[in-house]
CSV table of C-alpha atoms and ligand atoms in Angstrom, one decimal:
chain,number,residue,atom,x,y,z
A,24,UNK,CA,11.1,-60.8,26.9
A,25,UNK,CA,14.8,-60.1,28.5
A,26,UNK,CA,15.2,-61.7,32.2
A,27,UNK,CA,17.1,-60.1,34.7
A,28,UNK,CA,18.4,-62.1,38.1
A,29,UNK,CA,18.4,-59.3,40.6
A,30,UNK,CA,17.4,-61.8,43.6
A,31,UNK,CA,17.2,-65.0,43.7
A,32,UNK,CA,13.1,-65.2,44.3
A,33,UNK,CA,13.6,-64.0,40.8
A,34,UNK,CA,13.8,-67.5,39.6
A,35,UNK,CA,11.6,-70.7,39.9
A,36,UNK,CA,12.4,-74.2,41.6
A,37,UNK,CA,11.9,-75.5,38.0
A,38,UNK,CA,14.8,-73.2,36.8
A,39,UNK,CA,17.1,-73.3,39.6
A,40,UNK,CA,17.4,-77.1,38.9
A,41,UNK,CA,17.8,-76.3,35.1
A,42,UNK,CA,20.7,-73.9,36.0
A,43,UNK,CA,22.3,-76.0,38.5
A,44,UNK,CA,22.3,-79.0,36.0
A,45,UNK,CA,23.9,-77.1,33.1
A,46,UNK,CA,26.6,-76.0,35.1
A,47,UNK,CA,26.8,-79.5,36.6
A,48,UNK,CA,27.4,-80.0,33.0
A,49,UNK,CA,29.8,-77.3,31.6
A,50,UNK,CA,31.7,-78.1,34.5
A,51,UNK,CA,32.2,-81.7,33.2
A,52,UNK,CA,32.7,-80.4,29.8
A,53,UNK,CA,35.3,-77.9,30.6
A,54,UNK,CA,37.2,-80.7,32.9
A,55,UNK,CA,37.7,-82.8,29.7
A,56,UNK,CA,38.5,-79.8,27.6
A,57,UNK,CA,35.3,-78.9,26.2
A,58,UNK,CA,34.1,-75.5,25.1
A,59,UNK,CA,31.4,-74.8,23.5
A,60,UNK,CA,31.0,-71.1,21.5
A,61,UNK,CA,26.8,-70.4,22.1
A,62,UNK,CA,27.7,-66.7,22.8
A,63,UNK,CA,30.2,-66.0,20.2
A,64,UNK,CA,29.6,-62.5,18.7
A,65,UNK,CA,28.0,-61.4,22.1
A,66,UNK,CA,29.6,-59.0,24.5
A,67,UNK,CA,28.8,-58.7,28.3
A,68,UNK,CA,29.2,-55.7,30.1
A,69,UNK,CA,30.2,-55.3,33.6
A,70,UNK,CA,29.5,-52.3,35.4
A,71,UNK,CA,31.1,-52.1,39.0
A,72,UNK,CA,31.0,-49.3,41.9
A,73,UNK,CA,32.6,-51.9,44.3
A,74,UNK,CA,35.9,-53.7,44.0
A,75,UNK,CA,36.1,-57.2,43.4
A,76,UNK,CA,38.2,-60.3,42.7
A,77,UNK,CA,35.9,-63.6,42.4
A,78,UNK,CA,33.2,-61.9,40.8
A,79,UNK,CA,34.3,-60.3,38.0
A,80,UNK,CA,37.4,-62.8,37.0
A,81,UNK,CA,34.7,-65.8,37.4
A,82,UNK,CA,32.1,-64.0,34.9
A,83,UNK,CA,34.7,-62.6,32.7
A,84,UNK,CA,36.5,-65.8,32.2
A,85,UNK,CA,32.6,-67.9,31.8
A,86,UNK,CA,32.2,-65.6,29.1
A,87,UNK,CA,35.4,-66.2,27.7
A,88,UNK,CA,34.8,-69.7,27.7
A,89,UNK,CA,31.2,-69.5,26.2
A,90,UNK,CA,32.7,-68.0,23.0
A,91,UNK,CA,32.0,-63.8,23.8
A,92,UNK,CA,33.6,-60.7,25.0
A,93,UNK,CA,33.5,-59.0,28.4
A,94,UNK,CA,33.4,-55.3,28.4
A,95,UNK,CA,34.7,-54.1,32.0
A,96,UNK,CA,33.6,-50.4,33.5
A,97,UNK,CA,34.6,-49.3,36.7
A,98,UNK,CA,31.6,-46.5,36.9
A,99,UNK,CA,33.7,-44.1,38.6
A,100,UNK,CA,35.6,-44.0,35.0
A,101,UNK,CA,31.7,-43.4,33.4
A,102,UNK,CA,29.6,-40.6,33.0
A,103,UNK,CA,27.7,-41.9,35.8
A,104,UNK,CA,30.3,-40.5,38.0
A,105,UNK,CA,28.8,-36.9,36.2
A,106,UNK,CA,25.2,-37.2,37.0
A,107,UNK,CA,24.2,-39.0,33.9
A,108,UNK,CA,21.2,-41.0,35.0
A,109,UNK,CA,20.9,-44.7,35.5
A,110,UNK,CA,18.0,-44.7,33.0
A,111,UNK,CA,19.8,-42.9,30.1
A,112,UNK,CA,23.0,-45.2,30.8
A,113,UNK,CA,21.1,-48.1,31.0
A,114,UNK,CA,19.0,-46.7,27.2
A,115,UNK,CA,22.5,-46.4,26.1
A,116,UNK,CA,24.9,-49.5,27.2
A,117,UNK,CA,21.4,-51.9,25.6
A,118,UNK,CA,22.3,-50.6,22.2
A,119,UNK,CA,25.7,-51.8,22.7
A,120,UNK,CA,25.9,-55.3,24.6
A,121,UNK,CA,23.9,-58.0,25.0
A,122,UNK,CA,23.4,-58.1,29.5
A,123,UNK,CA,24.9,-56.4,31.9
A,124,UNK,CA,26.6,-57.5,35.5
A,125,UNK,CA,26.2,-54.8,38.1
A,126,UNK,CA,28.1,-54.5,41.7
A,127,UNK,CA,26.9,-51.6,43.2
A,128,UNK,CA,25.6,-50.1,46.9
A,129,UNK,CA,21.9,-49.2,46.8
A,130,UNK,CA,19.8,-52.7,45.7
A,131,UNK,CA,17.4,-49.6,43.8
A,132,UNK,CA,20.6,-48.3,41.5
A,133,UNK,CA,20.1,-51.5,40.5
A,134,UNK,CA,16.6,-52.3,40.0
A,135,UNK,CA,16.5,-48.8,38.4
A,136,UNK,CA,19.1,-49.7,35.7
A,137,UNK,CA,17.4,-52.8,35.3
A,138,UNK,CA,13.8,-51.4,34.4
A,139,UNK,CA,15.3,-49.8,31.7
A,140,UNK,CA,18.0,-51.4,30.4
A,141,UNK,CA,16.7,-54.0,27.1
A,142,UNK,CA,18.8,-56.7,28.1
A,143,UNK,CA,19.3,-59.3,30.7
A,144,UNK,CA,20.8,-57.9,34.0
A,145,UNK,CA,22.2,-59.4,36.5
A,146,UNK,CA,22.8,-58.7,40.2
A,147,UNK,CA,26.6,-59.0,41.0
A,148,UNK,CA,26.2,-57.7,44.5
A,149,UNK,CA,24.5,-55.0,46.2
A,150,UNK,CA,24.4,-54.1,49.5
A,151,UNK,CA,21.0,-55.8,50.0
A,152,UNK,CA,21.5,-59.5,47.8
A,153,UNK,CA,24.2,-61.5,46.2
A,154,UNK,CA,22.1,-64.2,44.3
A,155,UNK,CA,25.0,-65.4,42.0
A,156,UNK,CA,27.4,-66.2,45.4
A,157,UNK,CA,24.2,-68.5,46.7
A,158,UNK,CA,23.2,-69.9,43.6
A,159,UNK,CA,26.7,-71.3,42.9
A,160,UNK,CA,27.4,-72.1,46.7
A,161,UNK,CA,24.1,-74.5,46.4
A,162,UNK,CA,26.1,-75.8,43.5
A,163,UNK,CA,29.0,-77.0,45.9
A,164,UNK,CA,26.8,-78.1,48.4
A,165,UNK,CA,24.8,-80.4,46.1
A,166,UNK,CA,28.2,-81.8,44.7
A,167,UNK,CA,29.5,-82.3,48.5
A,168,UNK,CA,26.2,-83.6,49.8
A,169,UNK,CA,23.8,-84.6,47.6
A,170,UNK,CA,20.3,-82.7,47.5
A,171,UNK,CA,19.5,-80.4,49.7
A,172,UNK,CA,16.1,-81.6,51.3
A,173,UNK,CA,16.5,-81.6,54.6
A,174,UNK,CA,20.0,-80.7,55.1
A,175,UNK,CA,20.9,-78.2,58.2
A,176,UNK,CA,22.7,-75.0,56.5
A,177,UNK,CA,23.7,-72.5,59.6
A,178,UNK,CA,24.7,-68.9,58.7
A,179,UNK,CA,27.0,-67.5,61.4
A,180,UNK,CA,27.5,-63.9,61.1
A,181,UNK,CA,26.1,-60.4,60.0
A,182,UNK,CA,22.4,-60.5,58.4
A,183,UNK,CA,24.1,-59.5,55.1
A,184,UNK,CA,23.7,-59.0,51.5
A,185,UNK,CA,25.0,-62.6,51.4
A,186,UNK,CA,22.9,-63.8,54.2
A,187,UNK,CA,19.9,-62.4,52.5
A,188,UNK,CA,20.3,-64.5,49.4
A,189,UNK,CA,20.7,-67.7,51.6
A,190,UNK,CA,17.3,-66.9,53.4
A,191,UNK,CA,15.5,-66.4,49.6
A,192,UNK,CA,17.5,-69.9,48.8
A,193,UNK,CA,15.4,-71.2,51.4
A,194,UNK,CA,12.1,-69.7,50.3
A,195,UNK,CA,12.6,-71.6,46.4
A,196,UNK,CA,14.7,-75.2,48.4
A,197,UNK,CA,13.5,-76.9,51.0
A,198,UNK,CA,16.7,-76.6,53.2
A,199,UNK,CA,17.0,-75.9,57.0
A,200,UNK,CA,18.5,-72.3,57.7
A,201,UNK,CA,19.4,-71.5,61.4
A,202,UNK,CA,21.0,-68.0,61.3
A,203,UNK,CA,22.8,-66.6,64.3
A,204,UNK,CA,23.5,-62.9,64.6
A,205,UNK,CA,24.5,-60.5,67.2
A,206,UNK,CA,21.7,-58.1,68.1
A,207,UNK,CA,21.4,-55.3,66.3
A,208,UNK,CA,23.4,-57.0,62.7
A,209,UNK,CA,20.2,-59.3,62.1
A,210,UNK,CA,18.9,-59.7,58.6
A,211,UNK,CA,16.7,-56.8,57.4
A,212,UNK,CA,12.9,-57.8,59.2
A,213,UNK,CA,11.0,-57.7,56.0
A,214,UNK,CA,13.1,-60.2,54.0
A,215,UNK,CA,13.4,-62.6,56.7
A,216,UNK,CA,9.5,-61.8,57.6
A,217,UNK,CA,8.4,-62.2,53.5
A,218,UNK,CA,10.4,-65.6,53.3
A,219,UNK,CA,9.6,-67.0,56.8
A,220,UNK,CA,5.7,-66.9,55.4
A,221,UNK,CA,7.0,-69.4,52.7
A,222,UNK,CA,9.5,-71.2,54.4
A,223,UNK,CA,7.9,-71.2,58.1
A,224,UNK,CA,10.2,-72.6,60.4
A,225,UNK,CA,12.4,-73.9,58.0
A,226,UNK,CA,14.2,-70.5,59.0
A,227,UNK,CA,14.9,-70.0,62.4
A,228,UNK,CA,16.9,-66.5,63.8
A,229,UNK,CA,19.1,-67.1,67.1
A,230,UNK,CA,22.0,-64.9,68.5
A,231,UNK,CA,23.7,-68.3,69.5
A,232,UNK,CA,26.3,-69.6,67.1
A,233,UNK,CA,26.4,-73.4,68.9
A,234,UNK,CA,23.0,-73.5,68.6
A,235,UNK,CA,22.8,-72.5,64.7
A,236,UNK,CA,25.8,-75.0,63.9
A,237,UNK,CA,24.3,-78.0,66.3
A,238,UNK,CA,23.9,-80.8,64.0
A,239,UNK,CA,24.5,-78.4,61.1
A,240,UNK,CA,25.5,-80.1,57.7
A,241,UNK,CA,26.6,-76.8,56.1
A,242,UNK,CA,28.4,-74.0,58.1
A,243,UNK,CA,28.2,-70.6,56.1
A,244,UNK,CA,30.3,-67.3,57.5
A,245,UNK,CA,31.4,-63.9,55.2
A,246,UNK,CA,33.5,-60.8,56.9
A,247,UNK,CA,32.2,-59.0,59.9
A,248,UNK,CA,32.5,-55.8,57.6
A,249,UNK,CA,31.2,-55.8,54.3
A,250,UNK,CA,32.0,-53.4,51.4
A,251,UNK,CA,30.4,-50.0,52.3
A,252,UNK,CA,30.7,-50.1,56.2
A,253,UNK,CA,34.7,-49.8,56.7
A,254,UNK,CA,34.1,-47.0,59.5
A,255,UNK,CA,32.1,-49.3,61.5
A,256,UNK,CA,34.9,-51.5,62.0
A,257,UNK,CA,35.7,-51.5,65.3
A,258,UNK,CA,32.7,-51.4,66.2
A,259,UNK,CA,31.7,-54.7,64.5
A,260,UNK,CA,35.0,-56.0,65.6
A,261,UNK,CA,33.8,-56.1,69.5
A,262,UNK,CA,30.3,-57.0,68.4
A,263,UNK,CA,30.8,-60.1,66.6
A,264,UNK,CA,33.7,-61.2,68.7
A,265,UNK,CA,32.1,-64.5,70.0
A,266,UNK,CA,30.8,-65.7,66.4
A,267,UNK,CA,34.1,-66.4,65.3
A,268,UNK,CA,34.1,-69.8,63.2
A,269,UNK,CA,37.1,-71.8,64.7
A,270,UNK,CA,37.6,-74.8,65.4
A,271,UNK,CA,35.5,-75.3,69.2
A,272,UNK,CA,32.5,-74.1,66.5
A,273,UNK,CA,32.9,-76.2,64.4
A,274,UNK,CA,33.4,-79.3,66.6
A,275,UNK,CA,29.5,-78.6,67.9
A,276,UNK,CA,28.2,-79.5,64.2
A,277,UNK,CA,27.9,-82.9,62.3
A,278,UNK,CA,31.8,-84.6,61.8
A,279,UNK,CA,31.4,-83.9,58.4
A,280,UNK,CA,30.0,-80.3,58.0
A,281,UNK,CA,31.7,-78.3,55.2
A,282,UNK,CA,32.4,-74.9,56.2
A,283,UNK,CA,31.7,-72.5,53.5
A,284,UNK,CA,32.8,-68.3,53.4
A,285,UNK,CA,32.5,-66.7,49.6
A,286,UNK,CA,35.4,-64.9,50.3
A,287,UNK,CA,37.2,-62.5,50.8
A,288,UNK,CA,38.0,-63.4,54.2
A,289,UNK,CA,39.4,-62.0,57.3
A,290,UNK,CA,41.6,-64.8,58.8
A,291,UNK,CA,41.4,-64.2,62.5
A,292,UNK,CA,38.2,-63.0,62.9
A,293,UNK,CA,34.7,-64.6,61.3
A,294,UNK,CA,37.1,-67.7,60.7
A,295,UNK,CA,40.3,-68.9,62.2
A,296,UNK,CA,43.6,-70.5,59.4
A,297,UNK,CA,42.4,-73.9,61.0
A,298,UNK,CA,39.3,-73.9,59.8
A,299,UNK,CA,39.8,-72.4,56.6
A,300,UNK,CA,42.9,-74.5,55.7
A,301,UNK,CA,41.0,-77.4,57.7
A,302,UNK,CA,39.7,-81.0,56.2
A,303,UNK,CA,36.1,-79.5,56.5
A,304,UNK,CA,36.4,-76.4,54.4
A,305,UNK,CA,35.0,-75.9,51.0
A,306,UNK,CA,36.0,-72.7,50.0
A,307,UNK,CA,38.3,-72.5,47.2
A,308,UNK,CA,35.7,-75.1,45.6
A,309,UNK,CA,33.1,-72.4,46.2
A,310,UNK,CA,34.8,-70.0,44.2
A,311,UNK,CA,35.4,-72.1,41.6
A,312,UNK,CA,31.9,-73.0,41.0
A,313,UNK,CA,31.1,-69.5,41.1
A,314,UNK,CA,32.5,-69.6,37.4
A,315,UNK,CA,30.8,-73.1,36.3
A,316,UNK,CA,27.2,-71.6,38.1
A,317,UNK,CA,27.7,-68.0,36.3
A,318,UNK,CA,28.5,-69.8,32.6
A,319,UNK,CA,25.0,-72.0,32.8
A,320,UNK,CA,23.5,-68.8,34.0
A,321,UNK,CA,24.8,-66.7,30.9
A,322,UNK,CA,23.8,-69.2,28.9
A,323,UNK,CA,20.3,-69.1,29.8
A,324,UNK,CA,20.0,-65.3,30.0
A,325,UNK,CA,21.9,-64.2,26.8
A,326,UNK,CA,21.9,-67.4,25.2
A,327,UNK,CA,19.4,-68.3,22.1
A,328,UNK,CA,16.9,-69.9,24.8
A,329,UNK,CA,17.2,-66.4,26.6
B,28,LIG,N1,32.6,-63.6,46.8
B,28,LIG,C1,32.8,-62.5,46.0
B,28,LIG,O1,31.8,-62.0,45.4
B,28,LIG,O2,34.0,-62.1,45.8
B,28,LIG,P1,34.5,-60.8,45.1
B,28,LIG,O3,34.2,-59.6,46.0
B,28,LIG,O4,36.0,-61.0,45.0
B,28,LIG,O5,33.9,-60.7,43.8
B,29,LIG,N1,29.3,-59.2,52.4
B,29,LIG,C1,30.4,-59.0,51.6
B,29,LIG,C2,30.5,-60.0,50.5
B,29,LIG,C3,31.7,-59.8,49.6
B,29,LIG,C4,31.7,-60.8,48.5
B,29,LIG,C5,30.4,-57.6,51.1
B,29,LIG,O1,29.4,-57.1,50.7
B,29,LIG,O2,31.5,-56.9,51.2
């Protein structure tokens, strides 16, 4: 039976641990110039409505390193861009490759692609979720501060596609989430309402940045405007002007907070140069793991254990 990872409730404690040692150990192996092949002969697809940089170099180049192919399609340049259905397109690439990577808007294109399609998909951002950013930024976490029991994460920010994934994180790991939003960009009620039954208090929702990031282990921003919104810009620009992570913030959390942003980022609004180029961010480390998370992940899903 294929597996998809379209959220991240979409995987146990028990295999969140699994993946996060694998790529703890790929990531060893590939620092002393070991590659192993467990997907030669196998092709990944990539199908992408949305632009992006981290995502699709950091899969393309796991699969690389695994041994297979990567097959990239901008969907504008498929017959999707001509009506032909997600459910025919998803009949047809499954004759063809062996999983799929989508970035796309609606979080349904990509559930419907994924109830058809015979192979493993696997969420590459929607405008709802972004499981494989939050799955490898617990892997830099964990390397920067051991397990995450009982660390405070704060999310500072729009209630995002992003911040969505954090809040399921904290439905499957026992982590403290304090989220501060402006009114009216909060997380979407029923997510936050769905994992708050798990997770109780563990989650807590506040407007007020210095009180999300007060004693915080983990700060966590992304851009004011994601993919999708561009002509709410200025709109969002005056909204979120006082949850800017700079360097005042960032004072208010524990000395040793890492500051965390999956990039890309807007230098000079959600975070300042001196916090982004500071001793307390993680960021380019994020991104790398992105890759190490993403080949343990592959592994799993299209690998002979898939
Ligand atoms: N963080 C992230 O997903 O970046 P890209 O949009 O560049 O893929
Ligand atoms: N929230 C951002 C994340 C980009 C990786 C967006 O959806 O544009």
């Amino acid at each position: 039976m294929k597996r998809d990872l379209l959220t991240i409730l979409d995987v146990s404690v028990e295999e969140i641990e699994a993946l996060l040692q694998r790529a703890t150990l790929l990531k060893e192996r590939l620092k002393k110039g070991e590659l192993d092949a467990s997907l030669a002969g196998k092709t990944l697809g990539l199908l992408f409505d949305k632009p992006s940089t981290r995502t699709r170099v950091s899969f393309e180049v796991a699969m690389y390193q695994l041994g297979g192919h990567v097959l990239f399609m901008s969907s504008k340049e498929t017959q999707l861009s001509r009506d032909e259905s997600l459910r025919d397109t998803a009949l047809v690439l499954s004759r063809y490759i062996d999983g799929l990577v989508v970035r796309t808007y609606a979080d349904e294109s990509l559930r419907e692609l994924a109830s058809h399609a015979e192979i493993p998909v696997i969420n590459g951002l929607t405008d709802l979720y972004h499981p494989c950013q939050v799955l490898g930024d617990i892997l830099t976490v964990r390397e920067k501060k051991g397990d995450l029991d009982s660390l405070k994460v704060a999310w500072v920010g729009d209630g995002n596609n992003v911040a969505h994934s954090w809040i399921n994180a904290a439905v499957r790991l026992p982590f403290q989430l304090s989220l501060a939003c402006p009114s009216g960009y909060e997380p979407r009620k029923d997510i936050l309402q769905r994992a708050q039954e798990s997770a109780g208090d563990r989650i807590h929702l506040s407007a007020d940045p210095a009180d999300a990031v007060s004693n915080a282990d983990v700060i966590n921003t992304d851009v004011w405007t994601s993919m999708g919104q561009e002509e709410e810009r200025q709109k969002r620009l005056a909204a979120f002007r006082d949850f800017q992570i700079n360097n005042e913030l960032v004072r208010k959390a524990k000395s040793d907070v890492i500051v965390m942003h999956c990039l890309p980022a807007h230098r000079g609004e959600e975070i300042t140069d001196g916090v982004m180029d500071g001793p307390n961010s993680v960021v380019f480390d994020q991104a790398e793991n992105r890759m190490h998370l993403q080949r343990a992940l592959l592994d799993w899903l299209l690998g002979s254990q898939g």
